[in-house]
Short mmCIF file of N, CA and C and ligand atoms in Angstrom, two decimals:
data_model
loop_
_atom_site.label_atom_id
_atom_site.label_comp_id
_atom_site.label_asym_id
_atom_site.label_seq_id
_atom_site.Cartn_x
_atom_site.Cartn_y
_atom_site.Cartn_z
N MET A 91 7.88 87.23 133.20
CA MET A 91 8.18 86.11 134.10
C MET A 91 9.06 85.08 133.39
N LYS A 92 9.98 84.53 134.15
CA LYS A 92 10.88 83.55 133.53
C LYS A 92 10.15 82.24 133.23
N LYS A 93 10.62 81.60 132.18
CA LYS A 93 10.05 80.30 131.82
C LYS A 93 10.80 79.19 132.54
N ARG A 94 10.21 78.02 132.51
CA ARG A 94 10.87 76.84 133.07
C ARG A 94 11.04 75.83 131.95
N ALA A 95 11.99 74.95 132.11
CA ALA A 95 12.29 74.02 131.02
C ALA A 95 12.53 72.61 131.54
N VAL A 96 12.32 71.66 130.64
CA VAL A 96 12.85 70.32 130.84
C VAL A 96 14.05 70.21 129.91
N PHE A 97 15.24 70.18 130.48
CA PHE A 97 16.44 69.94 129.69
C PHE A 97 16.54 68.45 129.44
N LEU A 98 16.90 68.11 128.20
CA LEU A 98 16.91 66.71 127.78
C LEU A 98 18.23 66.36 127.13
N ASP A 99 18.82 65.28 127.60
CA ASP A 99 19.93 64.70 126.88
C ASP A 99 19.37 64.14 125.55
N ARG A 100 20.22 63.87 124.57
CA ARG A 100 19.74 63.34 123.30
C ARG A 100 19.89 61.82 123.24
N ASP A 101 21.14 61.34 123.09
CA ASP A 101 21.37 59.91 122.86
C ASP A 101 21.12 59.10 124.13
N GLY A 102 20.30 58.08 124.02
CA GLY A 102 19.94 57.28 125.19
C GLY A 102 18.78 57.87 125.97
N THR A 103 18.30 59.04 125.52
CA THR A 103 17.17 59.71 126.18
C THR A 103 16.01 59.86 125.20
N LEU A 104 16.25 60.59 124.09
CA LEU A 104 15.23 60.75 123.04
C LEU A 104 15.32 59.64 122.00
N ASN A 105 16.56 59.20 121.76
CA ASN A 105 16.81 58.19 120.72
C ASN A 105 17.84 57.20 121.23
N LYS A 106 17.92 56.08 120.55
CA LYS A 106 18.90 55.05 120.92
C LYS A 106 20.31 55.61 120.85
N ASP A 107 21.14 55.19 121.80
CA ASP A 107 22.54 55.61 121.78
C ASP A 107 23.32 54.63 120.91
N VAL A 108 23.72 55.11 119.71
CA VAL A 108 24.44 54.22 118.79
C VAL A 108 25.87 54.71 118.56
N GLY A 109 26.42 55.41 119.54
CA GLY A 109 27.80 55.88 119.39
C GLY A 109 27.83 57.25 118.75
N TYR A 110 28.40 57.37 117.58
CA TYR A 110 28.50 58.67 116.93
C TYR A 110 27.76 58.67 115.60
N PRO A 111 26.42 58.79 115.63
CA PRO A 111 25.67 58.78 114.37
C PRO A 111 26.07 59.96 113.50
N ASN A 112 26.31 59.73 112.21
CA ASN A 112 26.72 60.86 111.35
C ASN A 112 25.70 61.20 110.28
N SER A 113 24.49 60.61 110.40
CA SER A 113 23.40 61.03 109.51
C SER A 113 22.08 60.80 110.23
N PHE A 114 21.05 61.47 109.74
CA PHE A 114 19.72 61.35 110.35
C PHE A 114 19.22 59.90 110.26
N ALA A 115 19.62 59.20 109.20
CA ALA A 115 19.19 57.81 109.01
C ALA A 115 19.65 56.91 110.15
N ALA A 116 20.71 57.31 110.83
CA ALA A 116 21.26 56.49 111.93
C ALA A 116 20.59 56.81 113.27
N ILE A 117 19.68 57.79 113.26
CA ILE A 117 19.00 58.18 114.51
C ILE A 117 17.70 57.39 114.64
N GLU A 118 17.59 56.64 115.73
CA GLU A 118 16.37 55.88 115.97
C GLU A 118 15.68 56.44 117.21
N VAL A 119 14.67 57.29 116.95
CA VAL A 119 13.95 57.92 118.06
C VAL A 119 13.09 56.86 118.74
N TYR A 120 13.14 56.81 120.09
CA TYR A 120 12.28 55.87 120.81
C TYR A 120 10.82 56.21 120.50
N PRO A 121 9.98 55.19 120.25
CA PRO A 121 8.60 55.47 119.79
C PRO A 121 7.78 56.31 120.78
N TYR A 122 8.06 56.21 122.09
CA TYR A 122 7.28 56.96 123.09
C TYR A 122 7.76 58.40 123.24
N SER A 123 8.88 58.75 122.61
CA SER A 123 9.44 60.10 122.81
C SER A 123 8.49 61.20 122.35
N PHE A 124 7.74 60.91 121.27
CA PHE A 124 6.81 61.93 120.76
C PHE A 124 5.74 62.23 121.80
N ASP A 125 5.20 61.17 122.39
CA ASP A 125 4.17 61.31 123.41
C ASP A 125 4.73 62.08 124.62
N ALA A 126 5.94 61.73 125.03
CA ALA A 126 6.56 62.38 126.19
C ALA A 126 6.75 63.88 125.92
N ILE A 127 7.27 64.22 124.75
CA ILE A 127 7.52 65.63 124.43
C ILE A 127 6.20 66.40 124.30
N ARG A 128 5.21 65.75 123.70
CA ARG A 128 3.88 66.37 123.57
C ARG A 128 3.32 66.72 124.95
N LYS A 129 3.44 65.78 125.89
CA LYS A 129 2.93 66.03 127.25
C LYS A 129 3.64 67.22 127.89
N ILE A 130 4.95 67.28 127.71
CA ILE A 130 5.70 68.39 128.31
C ILE A 130 5.30 69.71 127.63
N ASN A 131 5.15 69.67 126.30
CA ASN A 131 4.69 70.86 125.56
C ASN A 131 3.38 71.39 126.14
N ARG A 132 2.44 70.49 126.37
CA ARG A 132 1.11 70.90 126.85
C ARG A 132 1.18 71.51 128.25
N SER A 133 2.17 71.08 129.03
CA SER A 133 2.29 71.58 130.41
C SER A 133 2.82 73.01 130.46
N GLY A 134 3.33 73.50 129.34
CA GLY A 134 3.88 74.86 129.31
C GLY A 134 5.38 74.93 129.59
N LEU A 135 5.97 73.80 129.98
CA LEU A 135 7.43 73.78 130.17
C LEU A 135 8.11 73.71 128.79
N LEU A 136 9.26 74.38 128.66
CA LEU A 136 10.01 74.29 127.41
C LEU A 136 10.75 72.95 127.35
N THR A 137 11.02 72.49 126.14
CA THR A 137 11.85 71.28 125.95
C THR A 137 13.15 71.71 125.28
N VAL A 138 14.25 71.51 125.98
CA VAL A 138 15.55 71.99 125.48
C VAL A 138 16.56 70.85 125.52
N VAL A 139 17.02 70.44 124.34
CA VAL A 139 18.00 69.37 124.24
C VAL A 139 19.40 69.93 124.50
N VAL A 140 20.15 69.24 125.34
CA VAL A 140 21.56 69.60 125.60
C VAL A 140 22.40 68.35 125.40
N THR A 141 23.28 68.39 124.38
CA THR A 141 23.95 67.15 124.00
C THR A 141 25.45 67.35 123.77
N ASN A 142 26.24 66.48 124.39
CA ASN A 142 27.68 66.48 124.13
C ASN A 142 27.92 65.78 122.80
N GLN A 143 28.54 66.45 121.87
CA GLN A 143 28.79 65.85 120.55
C GLN A 143 30.27 65.97 120.21
N SER A 144 31.08 65.30 121.01
CA SER A 144 32.53 65.37 120.78
C SER A 144 32.93 64.65 119.50
N GLY A 145 31.99 63.92 118.87
CA GLY A 145 32.26 63.32 117.56
C GLY A 145 32.73 64.37 116.56
N ILE A 146 32.29 65.62 116.75
CA ILE A 146 32.75 66.71 115.87
C ILE A 146 34.23 66.97 116.10
N GLY A 147 34.59 67.19 117.34
CA GLY A 147 36.00 67.42 117.67
C GLY A 147 36.89 66.22 117.35
N ARG A 148 36.29 65.04 117.40
CA ARG A 148 37.05 63.82 117.09
C ARG A 148 37.16 63.58 115.59
N GLY A 149 36.49 64.42 114.79
CA GLY A 149 36.55 64.29 113.34
C GLY A 149 35.68 63.16 112.80
N LEU A 150 34.68 62.72 113.59
CA LEU A 150 33.82 61.62 113.16
C LEU A 150 32.56 62.11 112.45
N ILE A 151 32.22 63.36 112.67
CA ILE A 151 31.05 63.95 112.02
C ILE A 151 31.31 65.44 111.84
N GLU A 152 30.85 65.98 110.72
CA GLU A 152 31.01 67.42 110.48
C GLU A 152 29.90 68.18 111.18
N GLU A 153 30.25 69.39 111.61
CA GLU A 153 29.27 70.19 112.35
C GLU A 153 28.00 70.44 111.53
N LYS A 154 28.16 70.66 110.21
CA LYS A 154 26.96 70.91 109.42
C LYS A 154 26.07 69.67 109.31
N ASN A 155 26.68 68.48 109.36
CA ASN A 155 25.88 67.26 109.38
C ASN A 155 25.08 67.15 110.68
N LEU A 156 25.73 67.53 111.78
CA LEU A 156 25.04 67.50 113.07
C LEU A 156 23.85 68.46 113.06
N GLN A 157 24.07 69.65 112.50
CA GLN A 157 22.98 70.63 112.44
C GLN A 157 21.84 70.12 111.57
N ASP A 158 22.20 69.41 110.50
CA ASP A 158 21.18 68.82 109.63
C ASP A 158 20.38 67.75 110.38
N ILE A 159 21.10 66.89 111.13
CA ILE A 159 20.42 65.87 111.94
C ILE A 159 19.43 66.53 112.89
N HIS A 160 19.87 67.61 113.54
CA HIS A 160 19.00 68.26 114.52
C HIS A 160 17.78 68.90 113.86
N GLN A 161 17.98 69.50 112.69
CA GLN A 161 16.84 70.09 111.97
C GLN A 161 15.84 69.00 111.60
N GLN A 162 16.36 67.87 111.13
CA GLN A 162 15.46 66.77 110.74
C GLN A 162 14.77 66.16 111.96
N MET A 163 15.47 66.13 113.09
CA MET A 163 14.82 65.63 114.31
C MET A 163 13.67 66.54 114.72
N ARG A 164 13.94 67.87 114.67
CA ARG A 164 12.87 68.82 115.02
C ARG A 164 11.67 68.62 114.12
N ASN A 165 11.93 68.44 112.81
CA ASN A 165 10.84 68.25 111.86
C ASN A 165 10.08 66.96 112.14
N LEU A 166 10.81 65.90 112.46
CA LEU A 166 10.17 64.62 112.77
C LEU A 166 9.25 64.77 113.99
N PHE A 167 9.73 65.47 115.02
CA PHE A 167 8.88 65.69 116.20
C PHE A 167 7.66 66.53 115.82
N LEU A 168 7.86 67.57 115.00
CA LEU A 168 6.72 68.41 114.61
C LEU A 168 5.67 67.61 113.85
N ARG A 169 6.14 66.71 112.98
CA ARG A 169 5.18 65.86 112.26
C ARG A 169 4.39 64.98 113.21
N ASN A 170 4.94 64.76 114.39
CA ASN A 170 4.24 63.97 115.42
C ASN A 170 3.64 64.87 116.50
N ASN A 171 3.38 66.12 116.11
CA ASN A 171 2.73 67.10 117.01
C ASN A 171 3.49 67.32 118.32
N ALA A 172 4.79 67.27 118.24
CA ALA A 172 5.62 67.51 119.42
C ALA A 172 6.71 68.51 119.03
N ARG A 173 7.09 69.36 120.00
CA ARG A 173 8.00 70.46 119.65
C ARG A 173 9.23 70.47 120.55
N LEU A 174 10.39 70.50 119.91
CA LEU A 174 11.65 70.70 120.66
C LEU A 174 11.96 72.19 120.57
N ASP A 175 11.96 72.88 121.71
CA ASP A 175 12.08 74.34 121.70
C ASP A 175 13.51 74.82 121.48
N GLY A 176 14.47 73.99 121.82
CA GLY A 176 15.86 74.38 121.60
C GLY A 176 16.73 73.14 121.54
N ILE A 177 17.81 73.22 120.75
CA ILE A 177 18.80 72.14 120.74
C ILE A 177 20.18 72.78 120.84
N TYR A 178 20.89 72.46 121.90
CA TYR A 178 22.25 72.97 122.12
C TYR A 178 23.21 71.80 122.14
N TYR A 179 24.39 72.00 121.55
CA TYR A 179 25.37 70.92 121.54
C TYR A 179 26.76 71.46 121.86
N CYS A 180 27.58 70.58 122.41
CA CYS A 180 28.99 70.90 122.62
C CYS A 180 29.81 70.10 121.61
N PRO A 181 30.51 70.79 120.70
CA PRO A 181 31.28 70.10 119.65
C PRO A 181 32.72 69.79 120.05
N HIS A 182 33.09 70.19 121.26
CA HIS A 182 34.52 70.21 121.62
C HIS A 182 35.05 68.85 122.03
N TYR A 183 36.35 68.72 121.83
CA TYR A 183 37.07 67.53 122.28
C TYR A 183 38.47 68.00 122.66
N ILE A 184 38.87 67.67 123.87
CA ILE A 184 40.09 68.27 124.42
C ILE A 184 41.33 67.90 123.61
N ALA A 185 41.30 66.73 122.95
CA ALA A 185 42.46 66.28 122.16
C ALA A 185 42.19 66.37 120.65
N SER A 186 41.27 67.29 120.26
CA SER A 186 40.92 67.39 118.84
C SER A 186 42.13 67.77 117.98
N MET A 187 42.18 67.21 116.76
CA MET A 187 43.21 67.58 115.79
C MET A 187 42.92 68.98 115.22
N ASP A 188 41.64 69.38 115.32
CA ASP A 188 41.21 70.65 114.74
C ASP A 188 41.19 71.72 115.84
N PRO A 189 42.07 72.74 115.70
CA PRO A 189 42.19 73.73 116.79
C PRO A 189 40.89 74.42 117.16
N GLN A 190 39.96 74.55 116.20
CA GLN A 190 38.72 75.25 116.54
C GLN A 190 37.85 74.44 117.52
N TYR A 191 38.10 73.13 117.60
CA TYR A 191 37.31 72.29 118.53
C TYR A 191 38.13 71.78 119.70
N ARG A 192 39.44 72.12 119.71
CA ARG A 192 40.31 71.62 120.77
C ARG A 192 40.21 72.55 121.97
N LYS A 193 39.44 72.13 122.95
CA LYS A 193 39.13 73.05 124.03
C LYS A 193 38.67 72.29 125.26
N ASP A 194 39.17 72.71 126.41
CA ASP A 194 38.64 72.24 127.69
C ASP A 194 37.53 73.23 128.03
N CYS A 195 36.33 72.97 127.49
CA CYS A 195 35.31 74.02 127.41
C CYS A 195 34.40 74.04 128.63
N SER A 196 33.58 75.07 128.69
CA SER A 196 32.61 75.17 129.78
C SER A 196 31.24 74.67 129.36
N CYS A 197 31.15 74.15 128.11
CA CYS A 197 29.83 73.70 127.64
C CYS A 197 29.69 72.18 127.61
N ARG A 198 30.78 71.45 127.86
CA ARG A 198 30.64 69.99 127.87
C ARG A 198 30.02 69.56 129.20
N LYS A 199 28.86 68.89 129.12
CA LYS A 199 28.26 68.39 130.37
C LYS A 199 29.28 67.52 131.09
N PRO A 200 29.42 67.59 132.40
CA PRO A 200 28.51 68.23 133.36
C PRO A 200 28.71 69.74 133.56
N ASN A 201 29.60 70.37 132.80
CA ASN A 201 29.72 71.83 132.92
C ASN A 201 28.41 72.49 132.46
N PRO A 202 28.08 73.65 133.03
CA PRO A 202 26.73 74.21 132.83
C PRO A 202 26.54 75.09 131.59
N GLY A 203 27.57 75.23 130.74
CA GLY A 203 27.55 76.21 129.65
C GLY A 203 26.31 76.19 128.76
N MET A 204 25.88 75.02 128.35
CA MET A 204 24.73 74.96 127.44
C MET A 204 23.46 75.48 128.12
N ALA A 205 23.30 75.17 129.40
CA ALA A 205 22.11 75.64 130.13
C ALA A 205 22.15 77.14 130.34
N ILE A 206 23.34 77.66 130.59
CA ILE A 206 23.47 79.11 130.80
C ILE A 206 23.11 79.85 129.52
N LYS A 207 23.59 79.33 128.38
CA LYS A 207 23.27 79.94 127.09
C LYS A 207 21.76 79.87 126.81
N ALA A 208 21.19 78.70 127.06
CA ALA A 208 19.74 78.52 126.83
C ALA A 208 18.94 79.45 127.74
N ALA A 209 19.39 79.59 128.98
CA ALA A 209 18.67 80.44 129.94
C ALA A 209 18.63 81.88 129.45
N GLU A 210 19.75 82.34 128.86
CA GLU A 210 19.80 83.70 128.33
C GLU A 210 18.92 83.84 127.09
N GLU A 211 19.04 82.88 126.18
CA GLU A 211 18.33 83.01 124.90
C GLU A 211 16.82 82.76 125.03
N LEU A 212 16.44 81.88 125.96
CA LEU A 212 15.03 81.50 126.05
C LEU A 212 14.37 82.00 127.35
N ASN A 213 15.13 82.76 128.15
CA ASN A 213 14.59 83.35 129.38
C ASN A 213 14.08 82.29 130.37
N ILE A 214 15.01 81.40 130.75
CA ILE A 214 14.66 80.25 131.60
C ILE A 214 15.21 80.43 133.01
N SER A 215 14.40 80.08 133.99
CA SER A 215 14.87 79.97 135.38
C SER A 215 15.40 78.55 135.58
N LEU A 216 16.72 78.42 135.74
CA LEU A 216 17.31 77.08 135.79
C LEU A 216 16.89 76.31 137.03
N LYS A 217 16.83 77.00 138.16
CA LYS A 217 16.57 76.25 139.41
C LYS A 217 15.13 75.75 139.48
N ASN A 218 14.28 76.28 138.64
CA ASN A 218 12.90 75.77 138.59
C ASN A 218 12.68 74.86 137.39
N SER A 219 13.79 74.34 136.85
CA SER A 219 13.72 73.48 135.67
C SER A 219 14.11 72.05 136.03
N TYR A 220 14.05 71.18 135.04
CA TYR A 220 14.39 69.77 135.21
C TYR A 220 15.48 69.38 134.23
N MET A 221 16.21 68.32 134.57
CA MET A 221 17.18 67.76 133.63
C MET A 221 16.97 66.25 133.57
N VAL A 222 16.85 65.72 132.36
CA VAL A 222 16.60 64.29 132.17
C VAL A 222 17.71 63.69 131.32
N GLY A 223 18.34 62.61 131.82
CA GLY A 223 19.39 61.98 131.02
C GLY A 223 19.75 60.61 131.54
N ASP A 224 20.65 59.95 130.81
CA ASP A 224 20.96 58.54 131.12
C ASP A 224 22.37 58.34 131.66
N LYS A 225 23.11 59.44 131.88
CA LYS A 225 24.49 59.28 132.36
C LYS A 225 24.72 60.10 133.64
N ILE A 226 25.75 59.71 134.36
CA ILE A 226 26.15 60.44 135.56
C ILE A 226 26.35 61.93 135.23
N GLU A 227 26.98 62.21 134.07
CA GLU A 227 27.25 63.61 133.74
C GLU A 227 25.96 64.42 133.53
N ASP A 228 24.88 63.74 133.14
CA ASP A 228 23.60 64.43 133.01
C ASP A 228 23.05 64.81 134.39
N ILE A 229 23.17 63.87 135.33
CA ILE A 229 22.67 64.13 136.69
C ILE A 229 23.52 65.24 137.34
N GLN A 230 24.83 65.14 137.15
CA GLN A 230 25.72 66.16 137.70
C GLN A 230 25.44 67.54 137.08
N PHE A 231 25.18 67.56 135.79
CA PHE A 231 24.80 68.79 135.08
C PHE A 231 23.54 69.38 135.71
N GLY A 232 22.53 68.54 135.93
CA GLY A 232 21.29 68.99 136.57
C GLY A 232 21.56 69.59 137.93
N LEU A 233 22.43 68.93 138.70
CA LEU A 233 22.77 69.44 140.03
C LEU A 233 23.55 70.75 139.92
N ASN A 234 24.46 70.81 138.95
CA ASN A 234 25.28 72.02 138.78
C ASN A 234 24.44 73.26 138.46
N ILE A 235 23.35 73.06 137.74
CA ILE A 235 22.50 74.21 137.40
C ILE A 235 21.35 74.37 138.40
N GLU A 236 21.37 73.55 139.45
CA GLU A 236 20.36 73.59 140.53
C GLU A 236 18.96 73.27 140.03
N ALA A 237 18.89 72.47 138.96
CA ALA A 237 17.60 71.99 138.47
C ALA A 237 17.30 70.66 139.17
N THR A 238 16.13 70.08 138.88
CA THR A 238 15.76 68.78 139.44
C THR A 238 16.20 67.69 138.46
N PRO A 239 17.18 66.85 138.85
CA PRO A 239 17.70 65.86 137.90
C PRO A 239 16.96 64.52 137.96
N ILE A 240 16.73 63.95 136.79
CA ILE A 240 16.04 62.66 136.68
C ILE A 240 16.90 61.72 135.84
N LEU A 241 17.16 60.54 136.40
CA LEU A 241 17.94 59.53 135.67
C LEU A 241 17.01 58.57 134.95
N LEU A 242 17.32 58.29 133.70
CA LEU A 242 16.58 57.29 132.93
C LEU A 242 17.34 55.98 132.89
N LEU A 243 16.60 54.87 132.80
CA LEU A 243 17.25 53.56 132.72
C LEU A 243 17.41 53.09 131.28
N THR A 244 17.07 53.94 130.32
CA THR A 244 17.40 53.65 128.92
C THR A 244 18.86 54.03 128.69
N GLY A 245 19.39 53.76 127.49
CA GLY A 245 20.77 54.14 127.17
C GLY A 245 21.76 53.52 128.15
N HIS A 246 22.56 54.39 128.79
CA HIS A 246 23.57 53.92 129.75
C HIS A 246 23.05 54.00 131.19
N GLY A 247 21.72 54.05 131.34
CA GLY A 247 21.12 54.32 132.64
C GLY A 247 21.47 53.34 133.75
N TYR A 248 21.50 52.03 133.42
CA TYR A 248 21.79 51.05 134.48
C TYR A 248 23.21 51.20 135.00
N LYS A 249 24.12 51.47 134.08
CA LYS A 249 25.50 51.69 134.49
C LYS A 249 25.59 52.93 135.41
N ALA A 250 24.87 53.98 135.02
CA ALA A 250 24.86 55.20 135.84
C ALA A 250 24.28 54.91 137.22
N LEU A 251 23.21 54.13 137.25
CA LEU A 251 22.56 53.80 138.52
C LEU A 251 23.53 53.10 139.46
N ARG A 252 24.31 52.16 138.90
CA ARG A 252 25.30 51.44 139.71
C ARG A 252 26.38 52.38 140.26
N ASN A 253 26.70 53.43 139.52
CA ASN A 253 27.81 54.30 139.91
C ASN A 253 27.41 55.52 140.74
N LEU A 254 26.10 55.70 140.90
CA LEU A 254 25.64 56.92 141.59
C LEU A 254 26.22 57.07 142.99
N SER A 255 26.13 55.98 143.78
CA SER A 255 26.55 56.12 145.18
C SER A 255 28.05 56.35 145.27
N GLU A 256 28.78 55.67 144.35
CA GLU A 256 30.24 55.88 144.28
C GLU A 256 30.58 57.35 144.04
N GLU A 257 29.76 57.99 143.17
CA GLU A 257 29.97 59.40 142.85
C GLU A 257 29.40 60.31 143.94
N GLY A 258 28.60 59.73 144.83
CA GLY A 258 28.01 60.51 145.91
C GLY A 258 26.95 61.49 145.46
N ILE A 259 26.25 61.15 144.37
CA ILE A 259 25.18 62.04 143.90
C ILE A 259 23.88 61.26 143.76
N GLN A 260 22.79 61.99 143.79
CA GLN A 260 21.47 61.37 143.83
C GLN A 260 20.50 62.14 142.93
N PRO A 261 19.87 61.45 141.98
CA PRO A 261 18.81 62.14 141.22
C PRO A 261 17.55 62.26 142.07
N ALA A 262 16.65 63.14 141.66
CA ALA A 262 15.38 63.27 142.39
C ALA A 262 14.48 62.08 142.12
N PHE A 263 14.68 61.46 140.95
CA PHE A 263 13.83 60.33 140.55
C PHE A 263 14.57 59.49 139.53
N VAL A 264 14.32 58.18 139.57
CA VAL A 264 14.85 57.27 138.54
C VAL A 264 13.66 56.74 137.75
N ALA A 265 13.65 56.99 136.45
CA ALA A 265 12.52 56.60 135.60
C ALA A 265 12.94 55.50 134.62
N GLN A 266 11.99 54.64 134.30
CA GLN A 266 12.26 53.58 133.31
C GLN A 266 12.66 54.19 131.97
N ASP A 267 11.97 55.25 131.59
CA ASP A 267 12.23 55.86 130.27
C ASP A 267 11.70 57.30 130.28
N LEU A 268 11.83 57.97 129.14
CA LEU A 268 11.45 59.38 129.05
C LEU A 268 9.96 59.60 129.31
N LEU A 269 9.14 58.65 128.91
CA LEU A 269 7.69 58.81 129.11
C LEU A 269 7.38 58.80 130.61
N GLU A 270 7.98 57.88 131.35
CA GLU A 270 7.75 57.85 132.80
C GLU A 270 8.30 59.13 133.45
N ALA A 271 9.42 59.61 132.95
CA ALA A 271 10.00 60.85 133.47
C ALA A 271 9.05 62.03 133.23
N ALA A 272 8.45 62.09 132.04
CA ALA A 272 7.53 63.18 131.72
C ALA A 272 6.33 63.14 132.66
N ASP A 273 5.79 61.93 132.89
CA ASP A 273 4.65 61.79 133.80
C ASP A 273 5.02 62.23 135.21
N TRP A 274 6.22 61.85 135.66
CA TRP A 274 6.66 62.24 137.00
C TRP A 274 6.80 63.76 137.12
N ILE A 275 7.36 64.38 136.09
CA ILE A 275 7.54 65.83 136.08
C ILE A 275 6.18 66.54 136.19
N LEU A 276 5.22 66.07 135.44
CA LEU A 276 3.91 66.72 135.45
C LEU A 276 3.23 66.55 136.80
N GLU A 277 3.36 65.36 137.41
CA GLU A 277 2.81 65.12 138.75
C GLU A 277 3.50 66.02 139.78
N ASN A 278 4.82 66.05 139.69
CA ASN A 278 5.62 66.85 140.62
C ASN A 278 5.24 68.33 140.52
N ASP A 279 4.99 68.79 139.29
CA ASP A 279 4.61 70.18 139.06
C ASP A 279 3.25 70.49 139.66
N LYS A 280 2.33 69.52 139.56
CA LYS A 280 0.99 69.70 140.12
C LYS A 280 1.09 69.90 141.63
N LYS A 281 1.92 69.04 142.27
CA LYS A 281 2.10 69.13 143.72
C LYS A 281 2.68 70.49 144.10
N LEU A 282 3.67 70.95 143.32
CA LEU A 282 4.29 72.24 143.61
C LEU A 282 3.26 73.36 143.54
N SER A 283 2.43 73.34 142.49
CA SER A 283 1.49 74.45 142.32
C SER A 283 0.36 74.38 143.36
N SER A 284 0.00 73.16 143.82
CA SER A 284 -1.07 73.08 144.83
C SER A 284 -0.57 73.43 146.22
N SER A 285 0.77 73.35 146.40
CA SER A 285 1.32 73.68 147.73
C SER A 285 1.67 75.16 147.84
N GLU A 286 1.50 75.90 146.75
CA GLU A 286 1.85 77.32 146.78
C GLU A 286 0.81 78.15 147.53
MG1 LIG B 254 22.93 60.06 126.77
ZN1 LIG B 255 32.07 72.57 124.56
#
C-alpha cells in the first residue's frame, strides 16, 4: 500500500527564513518544529522536506555545504525525537553562471519534480498527501501535485495571504505556524478515516 506524506517547505516553515544560509550555524529552527514533526511521525505520515535552493545556482552556497546543513538538521531533529524522512532540494537557477545549475527545471517549486521523485523513492500517494509552506509557490506546488495545501503565517506567509486571491488560488487551511498545521492535519485525517 502506498504511503502518505506531509511535504514541508524548509525556510519560513521549519526554520526562520534568513535568505541564503550557507552554514548550519545560520539555521534557526523554530522551537515548536520538533513537536510538530514528532506528532506527524506518530501519525504514520511521512515528513518530506522540499526546498528551492537557488543559492547554489547563484553561487552563494556550495552544494556540499547544503547537504551538510541538511544532514545536521536531520540529526538535530533526531536528537529531539523527531524524524525527517526525506529532504529534496532544487539547486537550479535559470541565470546561473555555472552550466550544471543553469536550467529552467521541473524541480523548482511550484513545478512538481521534487514530489514526483519522492513519490517514486518513498512510495507515496501524492493526492492523499499534504503540503505545508509559507509562499504562494508552496500552495501552487501542493495544488499541482493534487495534495492538500496548507499556508503558514510564519516566514513570508502574510504576504502570500494577501496575494492569494490575486493569484486565484486557495489553500485548504491557513495556520499560524507549523504546529497548528500539524494539529489540523491530524484532525483532518481522523475525520477522513471515520467517514470511510
Ligand atoms: Mg519558505
Ligand atoms: Zn531544479
